[in-house]
mmCIF file of C-alpha atoms in Angstrom:
data_model
loop_
_atom_site.group_PDB
_atom_site.id
_atom_site.type_symbol
_atom_site.label_atom_id
_atom_site.label_comp_id
_atom_site.label_asym_id
_atom_site.label_seq_id
_atom_site.Cartn_x
_atom_site.Cartn_y
_atom_site.Cartn_z
ATOM 1 C CA MET A 1 67.273 3.174 23.820
ATOM 2 C CA ARG A 2 70.531 5.549 23.098
ATOM 3 C CA LEU A 3 72.564 4.640 19.927
ATOM 4 C CA SER A 4 75.566 4.164 21.730
ATOM 5 C CA ASP A 5 74.028 1.929 24.810
ATOM 6 C CA ARG A 6 72.111 -0.291 21.494
ATOM 7 C CA ILE A 7 75.902 -0.376 19.045
ATOM 8 C CA SER A 8 77.320 -2.114 22.548
ATOM 9 C CA ALA A 9 75.053 -4.325 23.454
ATOM 10 C CA THR A 10 74.601 -5.725 19.796
ATOM 11 C CA MET A 11 78.212 -6.054 19.755
ATOM 12 C CA MET A 12 78.791 -7.669 22.797
ATOM 13 C CA HIS A 13 75.606 -10.576 21.857
ATOM 14 C CA ALA A 14 76.978 -10.640 18.304
ATOM 15 C CA SER A 15 80.734 -11.530 19.707
ATOM 16 C CA ALA A 16 79.833 -13.452 22.443
ATOM 17 C CA ARG A 17 81.075 -16.578 20.873
ATOM 18 C CA TRP A 18 84.375 -15.349 20.159
ATOM 19 C CA THR A 19 85.489 -13.236 22.963
ATOM 20 C CA VAL A 20 84.032 -15.640 25.362
ATOM 21 C CA ARG A 21 87.235 -17.095 26.982
ATOM 22 C CA TYR A 22 86.865 -18.964 30.111
ATOM 23 C CA GLY A 23 85.968 -22.252 30.197
ATOM 24 C CA GLU A 24 88.472 -24.319 28.529
ATOM 25 C CA GLU A 25 90.933 -24.500 31.089
ATOM 26 C CA LEU A 26 87.691 -26.522 33.366
ATOM 27 C CA ARG A 27 87.233 -29.127 31.793
ATOM 28 C CA PHE A 28 88.136 -31.808 34.653
ATOM 29 C CA ALA A 29 85.248 -34.052 33.394
ATOM 30 C CA GLY A 30 82.565 -35.286 30.097
ATOM 31 C CA THR A 31 85.083 -34.263 27.472
ATOM 32 C CA ALA A 32 84.393 -37.347 25.883
ATOM 33 C CA LEU A 33 80.573 -36.740 25.627
ATOM 34 C CA PRO A 34 78.777 -36.634 22.837
ATOM 35 C CA ALA A 35 77.475 -33.193 21.671
ATOM 36 C CA PRO A 36 74.289 -32.026 23.590
ATOM 37 C CA ARG A 37 70.683 -32.422 21.548
ATOM 38 C CA LYS A 38 69.272 -29.790 20.973
ATOM 39 C CA ALA A 39 65.086 -29.030 21.496
ATOM 40 C CA LYS A 40 62.781 -26.102 21.259
ATOM 41 C CA VAL A 41 60.403 -25.460 24.628
ATOM 42 C CA PRO A 42 57.256 -23.919 24.534
ATOM 43 C CA THR A 43 57.454 -20.658 26.524
ATOM 44 C CA ARG A 44 55.029 -17.218 27.050
ATOM 45 C CA HIS A 45 57.582 -15.669 25.003
ATOM 46 C CA GLY A 46 57.804 -18.112 22.358
ATOM 47 C CA ALA A 47 59.929 -21.039 21.283
ATOM 48 C CA VAL A 48 63.124 -21.986 23.456
ATOM 49 C CA PRO A 49 66.110 -23.622 22.149
ATOM 50 C CA VAL A 50 67.517 -25.569 24.540
ATOM 51 C CA HIS A 51 71.045 -27.832 24.853
ATOM 52 C CA VAL A 52 70.513 -31.743 26.377
ATOM 53 C CA TYR A 53 73.390 -33.346 27.922
ATOM 54 C CA THR A 54 73.045 -36.606 28.533
ATOM 55 C CA ASP A 55 75.589 -39.895 28.954
ATOM 56 C CA PRO A 56 74.636 -42.773 26.149
ATOM 57 C CA ALA A 57 76.359 -45.119 28.796
ATOM 58 C CA TRP A 58 73.905 -44.816 31.371
ATOM 59 C CA ASP A 59 71.406 -47.350 32.220
ATOM 60 C CA ARG A 60 68.486 -47.144 30.855
ATOM 61 C CA ALA A 61 66.502 -47.967 33.338
ATOM 62 C CA GLU A 62 67.705 -45.680 36.135
ATOM 63 C CA PRO A 63 65.815 -42.435 36.550
ATOM 64 C CA ARG A 64 67.912 -38.915 36.520
ATOM 65 C CA GLY A 65 67.480 -36.370 38.029
ATOM 66 C CA VAL A 66 67.607 -33.314 35.804
ATOM 67 C CA TYR A 67 69.603 -29.585 35.991
ATOM 68 C CA VAL A 68 68.578 -26.909 34.531
ATOM 69 C CA HIS A 69 71.092 -24.201 33.742
ATOM 70 C CA PHE A 70 71.153 -20.747 32.906
ATOM 71 C CA HIS A 71 74.274 -19.403 31.476
ATOM 72 C CA GLY A 72 75.981 -15.627 32.241
ATOM 73 C CA GLY A 73 76.943 -12.549 29.830
ATOM 74 C CA ALA A 74 75.182 -9.832 31.553
ATOM 75 C CA TRP A 75 71.532 -10.827 30.140
ATOM 76 C CA LEU A 76 72.969 -8.838 26.845
ATOM 77 C CA MET A 77 75.542 -12.253 25.044
ATOM 78 C CA ARG A 78 73.697 -14.885 24.175
ATOM 79 C CA TYR A 79 75.494 -17.916 23.745
ATOM 80 C CA PRO A 80 74.543 -21.096 26.043
ATOM 81 C CA GLU A 81 77.819 -22.636 24.731
ATOM 82 C CA MET A 82 80.245 -20.441 27.355
ATOM 83 C CA ASP A 83 79.185 -23.124 29.985
ATOM 84 C CA ASP A 84 80.008 -26.057 28.259
ATOM 85 C CA PHE A 85 82.538 -27.892 30.922
ATOM 86 C CA TRP A 86 79.943 -26.817 33.365
ATOM 87 C CA CYS A 87 77.200 -28.680 31.682
ATOM 88 C CA ARG A 88 79.474 -31.673 30.645
ATOM 89 C CA TYR A 89 81.523 -32.121 34.439
ATOM 90 C CA LEU A 90 77.651 -32.163 36.219
ATOM 91 C CA VAL A 91 76.603 -34.896 33.252
ATOM 92 C CA ALA A 92 79.706 -36.752 34.458
ATOM 93 C CA THR A 93 80.307 -36.267 38.312
ATOM 94 C CA ALA A 94 76.682 -35.730 39.574
ATOM 95 C CA GLY A 95 75.330 -37.840 37.358
ATOM 96 C CA VAL A 96 72.057 -35.598 36.242
ATOM 97 C CA VAL A 97 71.051 -35.045 32.419
ATOM 98 C CA VAL A 98 71.514 -30.692 31.502
ATOM 99 C CA VAL A 99 69.239 -28.515 30.071
ATOM 100 C CA ASN A 100 71.268 -25.758 28.957
ATOM 101 C CA VAL A 101 69.140 -23.207 27.992
ATOM 102 C CA ASP A 102 68.984 -20.671 25.016
ATOM 103 C CA PHE A 103 66.846 -17.974 26.448
ATOM 104 C CA ARG A 104 66.737 -14.419 24.726
ATOM 105 C CA THR A 105 68.930 -10.904 25.560
ATOM 106 C CA GLY A 106 68.816 -7.543 25.279
ATOM 107 C CA PRO A 107 69.473 -5.299 23.144
ATOM 108 C CA TYR A 108 66.621 -7.635 20.908
ATOM 109 C CA ALA A 109 64.727 -8.707 24.461
ATOM 110 C CA THR A 110 63.734 -6.359 27.599
ATOM 111 C CA TYR A 111 62.812 -7.863 31.348
ATOM 112 C CA PRO A 112 60.693 -9.816 32.246
ATOM 113 C CA VAL A 113 61.136 -12.456 28.743
ATOM 114 C CA ALA A 114 64.121 -14.209 29.706
ATOM 115 C CA GLN A 115 63.154 -14.081 33.589
ATOM 116 C CA GLU A 116 59.833 -15.850 32.501
ATOM 117 C CA GLN A 117 61.091 -18.530 29.315
ATOM 118 C CA CYS A 118 63.454 -19.339 31.861
ATOM 119 C CA HIS A 119 60.589 -20.183 34.408
ATOM 120 C CA ASP A 120 58.686 -21.603 31.342
ATOM 121 C CA VAL A 121 61.543 -23.977 30.627
ATOM 122 C CA ALA A 122 62.815 -25.306 34.270
ATOM 123 C CA ALA A 123 58.131 -25.987 34.623
ATOM 124 C CA TRP A 124 57.862 -27.510 31.151
ATOM 125 C CA VAL A 125 60.737 -29.720 32.416
ATOM 126 C CA HIS A 126 59.322 -30.922 35.357
ATOM 127 C CA ASP A 127 55.721 -31.551 33.009
ATOM 128 C CA HIS A 128 57.297 -33.203 30.801
ATOM 129 C CA ALA A 129 60.222 -34.905 31.826
ATOM 130 C CA ALA A 130 58.351 -38.691 31.856
ATOM 131 C CA ASP A 131 57.974 -38.150 28.430
ATOM 132 C CA ARG A 132 59.342 -36.036 26.034
ATOM 133 C CA MET A 133 62.784 -35.541 27.931
ATOM 134 C CA LEU A 134 62.860 -39.370 27.478
ATOM 135 C CA ALA A 135 63.327 -39.475 24.177
ATOM 136 C CA LEU A 136 66.330 -36.385 24.547
ATOM 137 C CA ALA A 137 68.126 -37.981 26.822
ATOM 138 C CA GLY A 138 67.862 -41.315 26.269
ATOM 139 C CA ALA A 139 67.529 -42.058 29.852
ATOM 140 C CA PRO A 140 64.558 -42.104 32.185
ATOM 141 C CA VAL A 141 64.078 -38.489 33.599
ATOM 142 C CA ASP A 142 61.975 -37.639 36.954
ATOM 143 C CA GLY A 143 60.964 -34.414 36.781
ATOM 144 C CA ASP A 144 60.621 -33.734 41.280
ATOM 145 C CA LEU A 145 64.320 -34.134 40.401
ATOM 146 C CA LEU A 146 64.934 -31.078 39.356
ATOM 147 C CA VAL A 147 68.067 -28.284 40.351
ATOM 148 C CA VAL A 148 68.381 -25.671 38.495
ATOM 149 C CA GLY A 149 71.111 -22.889 38.516
ATOM 150 C CA GLY A 150 73.418 -20.428 36.906
ATOM 151 C CA PHE A 151 76.319 -18.069 36.682
ATOM 152 C CA SER A 152 76.496 -14.345 37.545
ATOM 153 C CA SER A 153 73.866 -13.047 35.505
ATOM 154 C CA GLY A 154 72.637 -16.660 34.565
ATOM 155 C CA GLY A 155 72.663 -16.807 38.413
ATOM 156 C CA GLY A 156 70.312 -14.184 39.424
ATOM 157 C CA LEU A 157 67.604 -15.879 36.291
ATOM 158 C CA ALA A 158 68.580 -19.231 38.802
ATOM 159 C CA ALA A 159 67.289 -16.949 42.095
ATOM 160 C CA SER A 160 64.267 -15.816 39.989
ATOM 161 C CA VAL A 161 62.878 -19.410 38.359
ATOM 162 C CA CYS A 162 62.614 -20.228 41.951
ATOM 163 C CA LEU A 163 61.142 -17.580 43.282
ATOM 164 C CA GLN A 164 58.648 -17.522 40.646
ATOM 165 C CA ALA A 165 58.008 -21.448 41.244
ATOM 166 C CA ARG A 166 57.594 -20.484 44.807
ATOM 167 C CA ASP A 167 54.833 -18.113 43.705
ATOM 168 C CA SER A 168 53.342 -20.100 41.202
ATOM 169 C CA GLY A 169 53.153 -23.069 43.011
ATOM 170 C CA ARG A 170 53.612 -25.299 39.834
ATOM 171 C CA PHE A 171 56.990 -26.880 40.858
ATOM 172 C CA ARG A 172 59.763 -26.526 43.290
ATOM 173 C CA PRO A 173 63.276 -27.367 42.502
ATOM 174 C CA ARG A 174 65.507 -29.376 44.581
ATOM 175 C CA LEU A 175 68.317 -26.517 45.005
ATOM 176 C CA GLN A 176 69.153 -23.505 43.630
ATOM 177 C CA VAL A 177 72.826 -22.832 42.734
ATOM 178 C CA LEU A 178 73.807 -19.867 42.403
ATOM 179 C CA GLY A 179 77.231 -19.257 41.206
ATOM 180 C CA VAL A 180 78.773 -15.385 41.409
ATOM 181 C CA PRO A 181 75.706 -14.030 41.015
ATOM 182 C CA ALA A 182 74.061 -10.410 40.045
ATOM 183 C CA LEU A 183 70.588 -10.176 42.461
ATOM 184 C CA ASP A 184 70.330 -6.559 42.361
ATOM 185 C CA LEU A 185 70.081 -4.464 39.086
ATOM 186 C CA ALA A 186 67.922 -1.580 41.352
ATOM 187 C CA THR A 187 70.623 -0.405 43.752
ATOM 188 C CA ASP A 188 73.112 2.166 42.889
ATOM 189 C CA VAL A 189 76.269 0.901 41.238
ATOM 190 C CA SER A 190 79.328 1.787 43.151
ATOM 191 C CA SER A 191 82.670 2.750 41.574
ATOM 192 C CA SER A 192 84.360 -0.582 43.082
ATOM 193 C CA PRO A 193 86.968 -1.458 40.784
ATOM 194 C CA GLY A 194 87.386 -5.189 39.298
ATOM 195 C CA MET A 195 86.356 -7.766 36.330
ATOM 196 C CA ILE A 196 82.720 -6.325 36.197
ATOM 197 C CA SER A 197 82.738 -2.554 35.994
ATOM 198 C CA PRO A 198 80.350 -0.043 36.771
ATOM 199 C CA SER A 199 79.777 0.557 32.662
ATOM 200 C CA LEU A 200 79.142 -2.583 32.134
ATOM 201 C CA ARG A 201 76.596 -2.807 34.833
ATOM 202 C CA GLY A 202 75.263 0.377 34.026
ATOM 203 C CA LEU A 203 75.190 -0.501 30.231
ATOM 204 C CA VAL A 204 73.126 -3.821 31.845
ATOM 205 C CA ARG A 205 70.640 -1.718 33.148
ATOM 206 C CA ARG A 206 69.802 0.280 30.176
ATOM 207 C CA VAL A 207 69.672 -2.496 27.753
ATOM 208 C CA TYR A 208 67.773 -5.288 29.498
ATOM 209 C CA PHE A 209 66.404 -2.835 32.538
ATOM 210 C CA PRO A 210 65.169 -0.155 30.718
ATOM 211 C CA ASP A 211 62.147 0.672 33.412
ATOM 212 C CA PRO A 212 64.110 2.242 36.298
ATOM 213 C CA ALA A 213 60.271 1.421 38.060
ATOM 214 C CA THR A 214 61.113 -2.371 37.238
ATOM 215 C CA ARG A 215 64.648 -3.006 38.270
ATOM 216 C CA GLY A 216 63.662 -3.708 42.088
ATOM 217 C CA ASP A 217 60.841 -6.550 41.675
ATOM 218 C CA ALA A 218 62.020 -9.176 43.271
ATOM 219 C CA TYR A 219 62.063 -11.564 39.705
ATOM 220 C CA ALA A 220 64.626 -8.947 38.706
ATOM 221 C CA SER A 221 66.705 -8.620 42.113
ATOM 222 C CA PRO A 222 66.023 -11.116 44.152
ATOM 223 C CA VAL A 223 67.837 -10.343 46.909
ATOM 224 C CA LEU A 224 65.065 -7.479 46.940
ATOM 225 C CA ALA A 225 62.228 -9.742 47.670
ATOM 226 C CA PRO A 226 60.298 -9.233 50.516
ATOM 227 C CA ASP A 227 59.866 -12.744 51.440
ATOM 228 C CA LEU A 228 62.108 -15.584 51.106
ATOM 229 C CA CYS A 229 60.181 -17.464 52.788
ATOM 230 C CA GLY A 230 59.415 -21.872 50.979
ATOM 231 C CA LEU A 231 62.284 -21.710 49.056
ATOM 232 C CA PRO A 232 64.693 -24.444 48.281
ATOM 233 C CA ALA A 233 68.077 -24.831 49.741
ATOM 234 C CA ALA A 234 71.247 -23.316 48.129
ATOM 235 C CA VAL A 235 74.956 -23.152 46.879
ATOM 236 C CA VAL A 236 75.613 -19.350 46.855
ATOM 237 C CA LEU A 237 79.214 -19.173 44.989
ATOM 238 C CA THR A 238 81.140 -15.774 45.846
ATOM 239 C CA ALA A 239 84.102 -14.768 45.331
ATOM 240 C CA GLU A 240 86.042 -12.124 47.378
ATOM 241 C CA ASN A 241 86.962 -9.400 44.757
ATOM 242 C CA ASP A 242 84.315 -9.282 42.423
ATOM 243 C CA SER A 243 82.401 -6.153 42.633
ATOM 244 C CA LEU A 244 78.840 -8.677 42.642
ATOM 245 C CA ARG A 245 79.521 -10.202 46.111
ATOM 246 C CA PRO A 246 78.137 -7.920 47.652
ATOM 247 C CA ASP A 247 74.710 -9.555 46.123
ATOM 248 C CA GLY A 248 75.458 -13.510 46.706
ATOM 249 C CA ASP A 249 76.563 -12.399 50.629
ATOM 250 C CA ARG A 250 73.791 -10.813 50.970
ATOM 251 C CA TYR A 251 71.582 -13.309 49.865
ATOM 252 C CA ALA A 252 73.436 -16.308 51.686
ATOM 253 C CA ALA A 253 72.666 -14.341 54.947
ATOM 254 C CA ARG A 254 68.398 -13.744 53.834
ATOM 255 C CA LEU A 255 68.616 -17.018 52.925
ATOM 256 C CA ARG A 256 69.618 -18.216 56.653
ATOM 257 C CA GLU A 257 67.349 -15.952 58.366
ATOM 258 C CA VAL A 258 63.934 -17.778 57.490
ATOM 259 C CA GLY A 259 65.753 -21.244 57.283
ATOM 260 C CA VAL A 260 66.830 -21.975 54.204
ATOM 261 C CA PRO A 261 69.250 -24.379 53.830
ATOM 262 C CA VAL A 262 72.761 -22.302 52.745
ATOM 263 C CA LEU A 263 76.090 -23.716 51.531
ATOM 264 C CA HIS A 264 78.404 -20.427 51.042
ATOM 265 C CA ASP A 265 81.446 -20.203 49.458
ATOM 266 C CA VAL A 266 83.084 -17.747 49.214
ATOM 267 C CA THR A 267 86.838 -18.004 46.761
ATOM 268 C CA PRO A 268 89.119 -15.807 47.886
ATOM 269 C CA GLY A 269 91.405 -13.405 45.698
ATOM 270 C CA ALA A 270 89.305 -14.094 42.994
ATOM 271 C CA ASP A 271 87.556 -11.771 41.041
ATOM 272 C CA HIS A 272 84.599 -12.539 38.795
ATOM 273 C CA TYR A 273 86.079 -15.417 36.988
ATOM 274 C CA PHE A 274 86.307 -17.350 40.157
ATOM 275 C CA LEU A 275 86.737 -20.424 38.311
ATOM 276 C CA SER A 276 89.587 -20.021 36.650
ATOM 277 C CA ALA A 277 91.777 -18.487 39.195
ATOM 278 C CA ASP A 278 93.106 -21.093 41.087
ATOM 279 C CA LEU A 279 92.721 -24.099 39.376
ATOM 280 C CA VAL A 280 93.203 -26.464 42.238
ATOM 281 C CA ARG A 281 90.617 -24.624 44.168
ATOM 282 C CA ALA A 282 88.490 -24.381 40.776
ATOM 283 C CA ARG A 283 88.266 -28.793 41.004
ATOM 284 C CA ALA A 284 87.618 -28.836 44.437
ATOM 285 C CA THR A 285 84.824 -25.424 44.642
ATOM 286 C CA MET A 286 82.712 -27.755 41.186
ATOM 287 C CA ALA A 287 83.589 -30.595 42.880
ATOM 288 C CA MET A 288 81.847 -29.760 46.241
ATOM 289 C CA THR A 289 79.494 -28.161 44.119
ATOM 290 C CA ALA A 290 78.261 -31.586 41.999
ATOM 291 C CA GLU A 291 78.136 -33.514 45.338
ATOM 292 C CA ALA A 292 75.056 -31.051 46.467
ATOM 293 C CA VAL A 293 73.519 -31.471 43.411
ATOM 294 C CA GLN A 294 73.926 -34.868 43.646
ATOM 295 C CA ARG A 295 72.881 -34.923 47.354
ATOM 296 C CA ALA A 296 69.754 -33.033 45.152
ATOM 297 C CA VAL A 297 68.246 -34.755 43.442
ATOM 298 C CA ALA A 298 69.569 -38.898 45.736
ATOM 299 C CA GLY A 299 67.158 -37.113 48.463
ATOM 300 C CA PRO A 300 63.664 -38.231 49.406
#
């Protein structure tokens, strides 16, 4: 890794808590919930911290579904709190326990560390929800009622987790929520303008995906996977002016081609921070997604 890339990536990693500004205007529900409880989950790359969101007012006898969330940040920002607004919103509106994963990022880790950590956390939640998660959440958690999701690079991680879960046969999420997902790390970066610049996309590839031969792997670039059969239903959220929009649009189309149910919504006139572009539209988009999550964990 060249020195200039390491410096840039290190600065992004260290400054995320001060530079990530979106989300405060999106706290439509769940603001009164307590701070998340913190725990660590074992993975093949060491223990991973997780933030567990719940509602102490829930009936402790009623089993809850669980949503495992992967934050954005271009695989360079290790800051799960950037999506605190979304975690709280889902607890309050969809009635699910939310596990927000603090996976490792560049420049201190490279592919496939984050992808495998995220898969392993989701698998652990599925396998151990009935005991360990009960103590964390304060309410019974049914590991079979599992949804995964994320925004931006986190959306790419959620798609990767679903592919890994299908291939391993260990568990199957009921739904994948992919918000403005980054799903193609191999195709040449276009020069199209936008919030996610070509220079940033190039930096991500050089730092977190340093081996060009692995960038086209299915778990790195889910939209390039040769086979998408057998994947869970998806909510795919893209934005009209986002340079990553082709990733999500292509993935939604490919999922539909193999019979996977897809709810694909495009926010008009918006760039990558699509929820911040129009708060009225954001309320509708978030409510629609929460309803999809609620239906997924309520189904047979």
